[in-house]
Coordinates of C-alpha atoms and ligand atoms in Angstrom, one line a residue:
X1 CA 29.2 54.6 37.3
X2 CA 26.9 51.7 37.2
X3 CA 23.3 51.8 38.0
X4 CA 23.2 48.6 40.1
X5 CA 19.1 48.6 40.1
X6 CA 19.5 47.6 36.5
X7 CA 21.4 44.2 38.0
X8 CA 21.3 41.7 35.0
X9 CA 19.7 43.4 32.4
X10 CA 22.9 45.2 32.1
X11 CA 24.2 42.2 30.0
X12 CA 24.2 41.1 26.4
X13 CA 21.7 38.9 25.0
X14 CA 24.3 35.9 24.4
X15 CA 25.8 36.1 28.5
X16 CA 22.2 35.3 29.2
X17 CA 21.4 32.8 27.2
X18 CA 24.6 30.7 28.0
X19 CA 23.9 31.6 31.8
X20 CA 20.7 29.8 31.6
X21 CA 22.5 27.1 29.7
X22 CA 24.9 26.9 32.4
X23 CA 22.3 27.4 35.3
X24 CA 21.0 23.4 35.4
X25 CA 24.6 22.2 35.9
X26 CA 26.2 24.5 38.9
X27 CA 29.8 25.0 37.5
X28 CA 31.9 28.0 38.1
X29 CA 31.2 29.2 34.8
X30 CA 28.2 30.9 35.6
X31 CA 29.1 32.7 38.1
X32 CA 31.5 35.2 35.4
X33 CA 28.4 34.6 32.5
X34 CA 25.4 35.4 35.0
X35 CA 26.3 36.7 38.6
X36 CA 28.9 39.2 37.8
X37 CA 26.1 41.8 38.6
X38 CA 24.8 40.6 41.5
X39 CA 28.4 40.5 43.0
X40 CA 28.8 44.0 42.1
X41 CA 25.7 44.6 44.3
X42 CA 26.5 42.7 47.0
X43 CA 30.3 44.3 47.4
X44 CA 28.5 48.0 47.0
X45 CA 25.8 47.3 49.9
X46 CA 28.3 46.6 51.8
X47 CA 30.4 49.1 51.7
X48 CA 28.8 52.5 53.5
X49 CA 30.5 54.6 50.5
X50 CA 28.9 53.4 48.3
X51 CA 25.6 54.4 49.3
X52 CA 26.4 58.0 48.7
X53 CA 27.3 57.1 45.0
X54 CA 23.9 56.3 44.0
X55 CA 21.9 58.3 42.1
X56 CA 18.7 57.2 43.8
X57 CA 17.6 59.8 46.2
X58 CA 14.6 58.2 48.6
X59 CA 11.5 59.5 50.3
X60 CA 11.9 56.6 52.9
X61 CA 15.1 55.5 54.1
X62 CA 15.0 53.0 56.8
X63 CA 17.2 50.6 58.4
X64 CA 16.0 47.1 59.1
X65 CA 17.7 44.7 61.0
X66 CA 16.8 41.0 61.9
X67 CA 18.0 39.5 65.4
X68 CA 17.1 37.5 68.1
X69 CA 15.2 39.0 71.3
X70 CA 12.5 37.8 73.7
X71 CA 8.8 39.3 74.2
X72 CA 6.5 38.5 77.2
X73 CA 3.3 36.3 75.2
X74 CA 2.2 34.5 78.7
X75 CA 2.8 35.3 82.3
X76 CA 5.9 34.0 83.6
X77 CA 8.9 33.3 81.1
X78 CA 9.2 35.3 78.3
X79 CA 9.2 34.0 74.7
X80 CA 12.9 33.9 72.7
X81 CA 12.0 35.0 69.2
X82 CA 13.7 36.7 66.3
X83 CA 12.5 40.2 65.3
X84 CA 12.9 42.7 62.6
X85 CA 13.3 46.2 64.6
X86 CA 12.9 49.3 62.1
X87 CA 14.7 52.7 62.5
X88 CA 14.1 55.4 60.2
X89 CA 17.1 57.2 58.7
X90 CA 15.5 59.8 56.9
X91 CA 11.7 60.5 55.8
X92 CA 8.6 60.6 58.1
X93 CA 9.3 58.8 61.1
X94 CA 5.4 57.7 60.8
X95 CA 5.5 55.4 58.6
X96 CA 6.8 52.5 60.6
X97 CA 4.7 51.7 63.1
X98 CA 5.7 48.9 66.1
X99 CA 3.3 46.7 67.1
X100 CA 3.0 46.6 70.8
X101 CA 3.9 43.4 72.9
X102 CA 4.4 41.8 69.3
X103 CA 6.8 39.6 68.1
X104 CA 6.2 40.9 64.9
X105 CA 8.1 43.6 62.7
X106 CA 7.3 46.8 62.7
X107 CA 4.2 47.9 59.9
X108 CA 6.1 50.0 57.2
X109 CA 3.6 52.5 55.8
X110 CA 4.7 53.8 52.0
X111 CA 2.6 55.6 49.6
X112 CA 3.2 54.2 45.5
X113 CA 5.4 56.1 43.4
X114 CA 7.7 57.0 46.7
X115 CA 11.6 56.1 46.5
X116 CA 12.4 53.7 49.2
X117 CA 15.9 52.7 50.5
X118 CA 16.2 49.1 52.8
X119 CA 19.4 48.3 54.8
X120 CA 19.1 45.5 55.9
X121 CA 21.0 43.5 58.7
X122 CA 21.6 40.2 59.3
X123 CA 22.2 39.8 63.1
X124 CA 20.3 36.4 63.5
X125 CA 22.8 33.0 63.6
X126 CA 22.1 32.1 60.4
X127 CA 21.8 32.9 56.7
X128 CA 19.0 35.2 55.9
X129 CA 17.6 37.5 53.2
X130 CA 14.2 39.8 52.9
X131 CA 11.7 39.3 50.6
X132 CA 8.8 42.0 50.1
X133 CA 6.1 39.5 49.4
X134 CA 3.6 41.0 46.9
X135 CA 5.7 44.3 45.7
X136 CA 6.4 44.5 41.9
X137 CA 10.6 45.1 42.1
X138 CA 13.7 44.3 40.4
X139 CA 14.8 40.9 40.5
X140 CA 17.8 41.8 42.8
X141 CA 15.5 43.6 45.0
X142 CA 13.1 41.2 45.4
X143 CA 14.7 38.8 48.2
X144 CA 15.9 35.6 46.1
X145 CA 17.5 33.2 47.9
X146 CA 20.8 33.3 46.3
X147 CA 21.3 37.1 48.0
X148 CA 21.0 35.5 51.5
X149 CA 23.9 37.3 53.4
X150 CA 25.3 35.3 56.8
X151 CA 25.4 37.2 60.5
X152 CA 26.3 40.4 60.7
X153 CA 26.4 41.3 57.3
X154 CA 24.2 44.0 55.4
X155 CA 22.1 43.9 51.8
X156 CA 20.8 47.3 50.7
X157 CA 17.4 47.7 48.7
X158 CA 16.5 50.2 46.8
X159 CA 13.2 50.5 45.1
X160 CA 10.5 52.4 43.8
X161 CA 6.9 51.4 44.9
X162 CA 4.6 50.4 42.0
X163 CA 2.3 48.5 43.5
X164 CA -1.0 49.8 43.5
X165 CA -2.4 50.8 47.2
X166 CA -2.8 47.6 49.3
X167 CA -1.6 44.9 51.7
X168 CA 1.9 43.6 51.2
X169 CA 4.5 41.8 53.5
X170 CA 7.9 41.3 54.3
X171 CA 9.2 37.6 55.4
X172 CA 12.8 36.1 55.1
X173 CA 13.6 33.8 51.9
X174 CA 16.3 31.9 52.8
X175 CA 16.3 28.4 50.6
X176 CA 15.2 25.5 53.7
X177 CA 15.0 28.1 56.6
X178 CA 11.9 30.3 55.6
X179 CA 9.4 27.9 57.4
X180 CA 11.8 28.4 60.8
X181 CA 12.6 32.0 60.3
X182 CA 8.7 33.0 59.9
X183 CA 8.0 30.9 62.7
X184 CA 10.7 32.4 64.9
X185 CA 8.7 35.8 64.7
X186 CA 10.1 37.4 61.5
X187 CA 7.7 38.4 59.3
X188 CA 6.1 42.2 59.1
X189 CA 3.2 44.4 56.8
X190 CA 4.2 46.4 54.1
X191 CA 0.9 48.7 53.3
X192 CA 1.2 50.6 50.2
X193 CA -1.6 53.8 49.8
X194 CA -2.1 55.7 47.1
X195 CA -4.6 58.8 45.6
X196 CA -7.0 56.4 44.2
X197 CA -7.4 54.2 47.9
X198 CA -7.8 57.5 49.6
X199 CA -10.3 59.1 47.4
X200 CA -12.8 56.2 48.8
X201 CA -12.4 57.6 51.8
X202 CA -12.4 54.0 53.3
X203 CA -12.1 54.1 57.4
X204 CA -8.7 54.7 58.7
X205 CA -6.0 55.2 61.4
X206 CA -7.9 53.5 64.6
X207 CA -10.2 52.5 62.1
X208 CA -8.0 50.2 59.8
X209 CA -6.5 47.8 61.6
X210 CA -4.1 44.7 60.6
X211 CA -4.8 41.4 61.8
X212 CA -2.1 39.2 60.9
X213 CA -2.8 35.3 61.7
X214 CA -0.3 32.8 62.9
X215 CA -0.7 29.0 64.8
X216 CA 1.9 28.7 67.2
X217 CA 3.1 25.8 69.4
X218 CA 4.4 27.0 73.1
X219 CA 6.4 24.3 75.7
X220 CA 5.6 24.6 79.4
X221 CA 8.5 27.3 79.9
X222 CA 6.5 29.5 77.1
X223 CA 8.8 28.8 74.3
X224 CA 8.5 27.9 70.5
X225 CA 8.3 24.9 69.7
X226 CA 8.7 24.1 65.5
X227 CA 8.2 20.5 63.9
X228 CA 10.1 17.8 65.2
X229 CA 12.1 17.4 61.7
X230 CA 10.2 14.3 60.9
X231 CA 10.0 13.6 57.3
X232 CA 6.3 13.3 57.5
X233 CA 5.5 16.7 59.6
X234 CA 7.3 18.3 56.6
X235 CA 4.8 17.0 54.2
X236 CA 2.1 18.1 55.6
X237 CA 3.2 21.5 57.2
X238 CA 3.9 22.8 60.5
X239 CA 0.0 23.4 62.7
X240 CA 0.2 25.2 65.5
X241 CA -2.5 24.7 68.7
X242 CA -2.1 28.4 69.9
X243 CA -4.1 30.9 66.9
X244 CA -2.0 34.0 66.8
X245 CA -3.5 37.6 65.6
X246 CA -0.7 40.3 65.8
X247 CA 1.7 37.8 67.6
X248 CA -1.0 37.9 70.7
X249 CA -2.9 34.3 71.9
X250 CA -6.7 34.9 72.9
X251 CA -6.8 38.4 70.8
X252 CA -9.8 40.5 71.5
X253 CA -10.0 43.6 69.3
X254 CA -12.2 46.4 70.8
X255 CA -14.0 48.2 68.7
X256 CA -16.4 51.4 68.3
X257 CA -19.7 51.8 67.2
X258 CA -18.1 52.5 64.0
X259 CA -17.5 51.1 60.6
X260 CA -13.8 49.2 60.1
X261 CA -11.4 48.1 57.2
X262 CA -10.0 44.9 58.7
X263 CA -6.7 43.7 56.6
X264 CA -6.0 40.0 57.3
X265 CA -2.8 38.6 56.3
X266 CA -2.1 35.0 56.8
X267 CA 1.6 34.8 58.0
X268 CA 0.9 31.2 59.2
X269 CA 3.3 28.3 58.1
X270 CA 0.7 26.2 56.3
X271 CA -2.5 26.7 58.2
X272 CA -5.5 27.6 56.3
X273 CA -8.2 29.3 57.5
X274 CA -12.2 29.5 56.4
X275 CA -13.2 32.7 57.4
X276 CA -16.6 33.8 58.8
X277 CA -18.4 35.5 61.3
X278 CA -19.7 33.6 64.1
X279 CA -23.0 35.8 64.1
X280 CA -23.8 34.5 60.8
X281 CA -23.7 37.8 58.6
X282 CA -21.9 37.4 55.3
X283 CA -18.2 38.5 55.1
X284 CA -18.4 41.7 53.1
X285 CA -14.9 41.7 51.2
X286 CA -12.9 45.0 49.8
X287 CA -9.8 43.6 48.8
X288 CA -7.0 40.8 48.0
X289 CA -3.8 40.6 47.7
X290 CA -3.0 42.7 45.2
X291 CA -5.7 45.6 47.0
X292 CA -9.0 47.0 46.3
X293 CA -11.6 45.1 44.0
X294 CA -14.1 47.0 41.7
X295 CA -16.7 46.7 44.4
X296 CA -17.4 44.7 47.1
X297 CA -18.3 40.8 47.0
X298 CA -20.4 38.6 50.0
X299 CA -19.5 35.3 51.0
X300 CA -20.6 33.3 54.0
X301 CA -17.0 32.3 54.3
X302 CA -13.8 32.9 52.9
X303 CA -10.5 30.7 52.5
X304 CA -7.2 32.6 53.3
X305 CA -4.6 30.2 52.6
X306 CA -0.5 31.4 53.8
X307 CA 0.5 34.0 52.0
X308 CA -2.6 35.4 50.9
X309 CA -4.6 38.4 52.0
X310 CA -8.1 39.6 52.6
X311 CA -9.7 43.2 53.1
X312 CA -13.3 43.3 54.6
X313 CA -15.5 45.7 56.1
X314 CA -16.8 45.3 59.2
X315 CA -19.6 47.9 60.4
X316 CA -20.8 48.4 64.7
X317 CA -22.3 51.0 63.9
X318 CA -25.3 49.4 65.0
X319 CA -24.3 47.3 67.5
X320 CA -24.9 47.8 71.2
X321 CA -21.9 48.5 74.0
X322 CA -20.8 45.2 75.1
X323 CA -22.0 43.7 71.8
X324 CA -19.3 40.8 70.9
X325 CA -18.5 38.7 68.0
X326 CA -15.9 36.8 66.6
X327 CA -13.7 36.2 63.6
X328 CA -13.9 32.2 63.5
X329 CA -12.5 29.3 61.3
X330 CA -14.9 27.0 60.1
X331 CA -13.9 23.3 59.9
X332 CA -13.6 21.8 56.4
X333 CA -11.9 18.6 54.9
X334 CA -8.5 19.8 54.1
X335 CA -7.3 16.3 52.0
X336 CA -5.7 13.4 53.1
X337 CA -2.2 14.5 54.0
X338 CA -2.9 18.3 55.6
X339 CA -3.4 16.5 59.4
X340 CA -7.2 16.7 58.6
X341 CA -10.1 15.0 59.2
X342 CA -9.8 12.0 56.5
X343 CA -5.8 11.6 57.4
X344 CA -6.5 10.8 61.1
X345 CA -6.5 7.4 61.7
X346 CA -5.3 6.4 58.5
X347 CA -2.4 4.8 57.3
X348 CA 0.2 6.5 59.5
X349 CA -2.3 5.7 62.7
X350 CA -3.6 8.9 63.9
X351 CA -2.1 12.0 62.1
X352 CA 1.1 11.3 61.0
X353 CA 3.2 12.9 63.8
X354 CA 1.2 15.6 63.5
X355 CA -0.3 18.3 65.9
X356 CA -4.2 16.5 66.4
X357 CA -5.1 19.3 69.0
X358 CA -5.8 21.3 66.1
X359 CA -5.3 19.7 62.6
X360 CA -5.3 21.8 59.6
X361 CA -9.7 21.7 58.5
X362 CA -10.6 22.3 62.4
X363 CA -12.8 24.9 63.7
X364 CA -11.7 27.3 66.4
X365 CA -12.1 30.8 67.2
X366 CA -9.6 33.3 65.3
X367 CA -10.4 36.9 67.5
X368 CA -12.9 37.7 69.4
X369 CA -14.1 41.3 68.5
X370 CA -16.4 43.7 71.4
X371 CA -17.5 47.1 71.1
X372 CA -16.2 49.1 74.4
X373 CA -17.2 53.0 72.7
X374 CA -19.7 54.9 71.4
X375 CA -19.4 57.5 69.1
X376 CA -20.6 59.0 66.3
X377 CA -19.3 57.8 62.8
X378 CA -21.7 56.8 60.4
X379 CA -19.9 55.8 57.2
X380 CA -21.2 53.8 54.4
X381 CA -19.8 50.9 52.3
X382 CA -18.9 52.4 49.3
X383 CA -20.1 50.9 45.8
X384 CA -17.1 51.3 43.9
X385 CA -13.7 50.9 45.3
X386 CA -11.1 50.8 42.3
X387 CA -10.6 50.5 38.7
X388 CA -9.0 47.8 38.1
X389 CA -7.2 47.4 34.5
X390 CA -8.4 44.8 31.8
X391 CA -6.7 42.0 30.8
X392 CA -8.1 39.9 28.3
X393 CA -7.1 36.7 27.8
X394 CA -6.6 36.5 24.2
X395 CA -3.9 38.9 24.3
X396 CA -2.0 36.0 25.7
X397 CA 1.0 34.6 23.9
X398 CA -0.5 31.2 24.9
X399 CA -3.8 31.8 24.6
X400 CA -4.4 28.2 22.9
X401 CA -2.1 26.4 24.9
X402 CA -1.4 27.6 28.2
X403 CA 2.0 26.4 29.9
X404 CA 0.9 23.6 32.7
X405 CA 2.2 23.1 36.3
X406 CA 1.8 20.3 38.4
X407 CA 1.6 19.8 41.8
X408 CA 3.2 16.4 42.5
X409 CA 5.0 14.0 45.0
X410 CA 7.8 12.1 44.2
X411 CA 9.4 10.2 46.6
X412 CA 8.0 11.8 49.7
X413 CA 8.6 15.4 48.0
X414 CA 6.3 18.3 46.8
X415 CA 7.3 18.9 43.4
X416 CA 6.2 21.7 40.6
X417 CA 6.5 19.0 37.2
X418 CA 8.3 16.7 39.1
X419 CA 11.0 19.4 39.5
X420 CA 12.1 20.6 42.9
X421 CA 14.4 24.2 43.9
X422 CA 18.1 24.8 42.4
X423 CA 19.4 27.6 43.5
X424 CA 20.1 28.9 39.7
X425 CA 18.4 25.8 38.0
X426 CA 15.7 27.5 35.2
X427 CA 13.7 24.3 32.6
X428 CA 13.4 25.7 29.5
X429 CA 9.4 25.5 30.1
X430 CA 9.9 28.2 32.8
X431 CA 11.3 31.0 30.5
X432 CA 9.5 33.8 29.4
X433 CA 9.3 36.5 27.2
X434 CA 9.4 40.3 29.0
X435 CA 6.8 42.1 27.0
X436 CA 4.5 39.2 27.2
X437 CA 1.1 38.2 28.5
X438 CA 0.7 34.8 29.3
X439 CA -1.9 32.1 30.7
X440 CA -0.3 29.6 33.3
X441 CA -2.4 26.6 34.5
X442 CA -1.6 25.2 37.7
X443 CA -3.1 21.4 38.8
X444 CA -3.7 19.9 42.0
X445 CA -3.9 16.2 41.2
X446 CA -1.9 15.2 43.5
X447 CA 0.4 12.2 42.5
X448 CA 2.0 8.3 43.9
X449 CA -0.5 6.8 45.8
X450 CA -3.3 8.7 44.9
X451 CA -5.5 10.7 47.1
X452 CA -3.7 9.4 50.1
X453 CA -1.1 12.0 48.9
X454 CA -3.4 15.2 47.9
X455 CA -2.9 18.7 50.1
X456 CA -4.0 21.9 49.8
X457 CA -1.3 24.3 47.7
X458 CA -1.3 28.0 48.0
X459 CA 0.2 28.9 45.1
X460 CA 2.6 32.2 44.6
X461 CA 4.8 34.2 42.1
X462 CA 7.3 36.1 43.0
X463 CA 7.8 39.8 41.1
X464 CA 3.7 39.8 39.9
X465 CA 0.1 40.3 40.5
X466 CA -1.8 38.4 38.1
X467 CA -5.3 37.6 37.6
X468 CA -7.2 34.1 38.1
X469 CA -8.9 33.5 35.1
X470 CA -10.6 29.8 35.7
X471 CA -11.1 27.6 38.7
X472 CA -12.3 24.1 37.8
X473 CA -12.7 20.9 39.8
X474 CA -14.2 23.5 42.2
X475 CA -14.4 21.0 45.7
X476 CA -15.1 24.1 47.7
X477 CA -17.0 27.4 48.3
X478 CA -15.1 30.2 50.2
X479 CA -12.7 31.3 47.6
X480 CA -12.1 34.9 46.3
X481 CA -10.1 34.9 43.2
X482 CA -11.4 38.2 42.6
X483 CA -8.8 41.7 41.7
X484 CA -5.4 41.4 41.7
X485 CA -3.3 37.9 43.5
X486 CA -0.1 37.0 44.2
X487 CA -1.5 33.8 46.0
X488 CA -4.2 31.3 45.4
X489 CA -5.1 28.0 46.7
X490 CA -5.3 24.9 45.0
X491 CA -7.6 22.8 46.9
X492 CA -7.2 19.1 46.2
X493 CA -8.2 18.2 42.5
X494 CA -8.4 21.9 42.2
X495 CA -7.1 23.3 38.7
X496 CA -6.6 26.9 37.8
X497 CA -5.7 29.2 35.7
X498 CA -3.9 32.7 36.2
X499 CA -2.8 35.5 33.6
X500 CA -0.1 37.5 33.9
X501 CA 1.3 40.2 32.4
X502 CA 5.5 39.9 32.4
X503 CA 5.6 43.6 31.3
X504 CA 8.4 44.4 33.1
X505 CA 11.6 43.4 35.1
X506 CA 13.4 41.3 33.5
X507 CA 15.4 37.8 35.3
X508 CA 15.3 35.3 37.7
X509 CA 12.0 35.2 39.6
X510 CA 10.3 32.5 42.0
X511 CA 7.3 30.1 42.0
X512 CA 6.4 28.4 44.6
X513 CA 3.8 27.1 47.3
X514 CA 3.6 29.0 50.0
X515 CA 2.6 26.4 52.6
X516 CA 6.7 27.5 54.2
X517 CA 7.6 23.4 54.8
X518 CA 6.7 22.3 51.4
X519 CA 8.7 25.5 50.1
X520 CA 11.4 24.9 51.8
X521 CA 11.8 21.3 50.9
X522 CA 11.7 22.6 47.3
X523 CA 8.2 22.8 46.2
X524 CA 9.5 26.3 44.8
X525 CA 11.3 26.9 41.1
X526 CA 12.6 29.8 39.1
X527 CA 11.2 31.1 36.6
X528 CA 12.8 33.7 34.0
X529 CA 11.9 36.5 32.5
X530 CA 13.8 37.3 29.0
X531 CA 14.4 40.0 27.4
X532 CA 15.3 39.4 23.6
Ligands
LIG601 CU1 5.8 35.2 50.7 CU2 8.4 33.6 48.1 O1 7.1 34.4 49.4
LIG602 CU1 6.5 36.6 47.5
LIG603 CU1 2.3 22.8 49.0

């Protein structure tokens, strides 16, 4: 039998090679030298047999299915939105947890090292896939566009959870229809735990919440309204006037006189967000993308850019009953292009077709948050939260000459080096060596007409958490590069640079910014990941 998780490393050194030849050009030839595999995969998901075959026995074996539905977000008319809807097959039926009046999927709750079986289905009118946004898995697990299956057909994952404990997600990845799937309502946490998290004995159950942060736009009959199409709304992103937290407009989170572990996730489209409280007290921040830091880290505010994810601690214990606060955004110059301050009234007169009632930079409330209860719960901030591993930057291949990325337009087009997405298409500057360590710079400089054309870019990999090494060009406070990422924003005229380890799982991976309409008009790319 073939183990199908091993998908393309299965092959000889020379079918890959000539399947990355092959890749830039489309023809049928690549689909014998490179995809043979990936069929195989695709013809055993869906056929019920051949689950039984597998040798991969799960802890967590869930069925996950995508389709259209409604949920009641204002009085009157309720809201048509796709879902994901969760059933569990076999394992604890705990772990997936539905969010109430949410058009949000359910949270799936998995502990590292477990065994975890996905089938997914398709039921929404269009071609979809699932991508587990922050999870270290096999390239044919991970969600690439070229899986997407069409309505009413199935794709089953199978994986083992290496991530260490933290906040992960689960979105579609369709190439062009990510921005308008997310927005639809299809997007969900995946929280990984582990011994190490729990031994902190940071709070939890009513005590951890998720806050997940979304702009919406509603019409008068209560329904979504996404970007008009226009050219120019693409470029900048869609901005929503309604702030979303858990799929709810005007959230208020009650609280106890108690400490909490708030995880933020931003599952907007392209808004960004600078975080703070509105009392003034510094954000106290536990964790990132990739989970816990060493130990905490203050900032007055914090940037969470789409994609990216922040942990902080937020402790009542002091405050009186009927004490309220919020989570706010603070308003910052968000570039030329992003709908913001500078681009109003400029060239395009007034915003560019964009939303003005709440460009991307503006300052708003997030959630309001009121203690309702007393009780009893003292719990200190702990001083250390995780190890986290060393990586030092000379063990990098490219140490002395770090491979370069820039974020450009080209004929009113986000591009990574003046490239944009093929569906197989890998540059020989985007192929790496598995084994390696490697320093990639990423810069912001925008390109044609000059700062006119400069946005913000949340950058992600696909497959890795990596480590930000340098920030230069630094035209903001607020960012917290710190622990493991999977995302980081690149302000305008922002450069970074990121390690990461390609230690294992080898093949074709993604790039890309996150901001969903510059993604899906290609600002994305493969990269791959070689084995010999
Ligand atoms: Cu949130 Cu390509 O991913
Ligand atoms: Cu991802
Ligand atoms: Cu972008």
């Amino acid at each position: 039998m073939k183990n199908r998780n091993t998908g393309v490393s299965l092959e000889g050194g020379n079918n890959r090679r000539q399947f990355l030849k092959l890749a830039g050009y489309g023809t049928l030839g690549l689909i014998s030298a490179g995809l043979g595999p990936i069929f195989n995969h695709l013809e055993a998901s869906q056929n019920p047999k051949a689950i039984q075959e597998t040798e991969f026995s799960p802890d967590l074996d869930i069925s996950l299915a995508a389709r259209p539905g409604e949920v009641s977000i204002f009085p009157g008319v309720p809201t048509q939105v796709w879902r994901y809807h969760v059933r569990v097959n076999a394992g604890d039926d705990n772990r997936v947890m539905d969010i109430p009046r949410s058009y949000l999927g359910p949270i799936i709750k998995v502990y590292r090292g477990e065994k975890i079986r996905i089938r997914f289905k398709n039921s929404i009118p269009e071609e979809s896939i699932v991508h587990w946004h922050g999870l270290h898995v096999p390239a044919i697990m991970d969600g690439h566009p070229r899986y997407v299956i069409p309505q009413g057909q199935s794709y089953l994952y199978e994986f083992e959870v290496k991530n260490r404990a933290g906040t992960y997600w689960y979105h579609p990845h369709p190439h062009g229809r990510t921005g308008p799937q997310v927005y639809m309502g299809l997007a969900g946490l995946f929280l990984v735990a582990d011994e190490e998290e729990q031994a902190v004995g940071l709070p939890h159950e009513e005590y951890d919440i998720p806050l997940v942060l979304q702009d919406r736009i509603f019409d008068s009959d209560n329904q979504l309204v996404y970007t008009t199409g226009h050219r120019m709304e693409q470029m900048t992103g869609f901005l929503g006037d309604w702030i979303m937290v858990n799929g709810m407009p005007d959230f208020t989170l009650p609280v106890s006189t108690s400490a909490y572990r708030l995880r933020l996730l931003n599952g907007s489209n392209s808004r960004i967000y600078k975080l703070a409280w509105k009392d003034g007290r510094p954000l106290t921040i536990i964790g990132t993308d990739g989970g816990l830091l060493e130990r905490p880290v203050y900032r007055r505010y914090a940037f969470l850019s789409p994609g990216e994810r922040l942990e902080i601690w937020a402790d009542f214990s002091d405050s009186p009953l009927g004490f309220e606060t919020s989570i706010i955004s603070l308003p910052f110059d968000a570039g030329a292009m992003a709908g913001g301050r500078m681009g109003r009234g400029m060239m395009m007169g007034g915003g560019m077709g964009q939303n003005l009632r709440l460009p991307n930079g503006a300052g708003f409330s997030v959630c309001k948050i009121k203690v309702t209860k007393n009780v009893i719960k003292q719990q200190t901030l702990p001083e250390e939260l995780s190890e986290i591993r060393p990586l030092p930057q000379d063990e990098a291949v490219n140490f002395y000459n770090p491979r370069q990325f820039y974020l450009t337009m080209r004929h009113m087009q986000w591009s990574i080096n003046g490239r944009v997405f093929q569906m197989e298409d890998v540059a020989d500057d985007e192929i790496v060596q598995l084994g390696s360590k490697e320093i990639w710079e990423f810069n912001n400089t925008g390109g044609g007409m000059m700062h006119m054309m400069n946005m913000p870019h949340p950058i992600h990999l696909h497959g890795k958490q990596f480590r930000v090494i340098e920030r230069s060009g630094v035209m903001h406070e607020g960012y917290v590069d710190e622990g493991w990422k999977d995302t980081v924003l690149l302000m305008p005229g922002e450069r970074i640079r990121i390690l990461v380890d390609f230690d294992d799982y080898p093949g074709l991976f993604l790039y890309h910014c996150h901001n969903l309409e510059h993604e899906d008009m290609g600002m994305m790319r493969n990269y791959f990941v070689r084995e010999s």
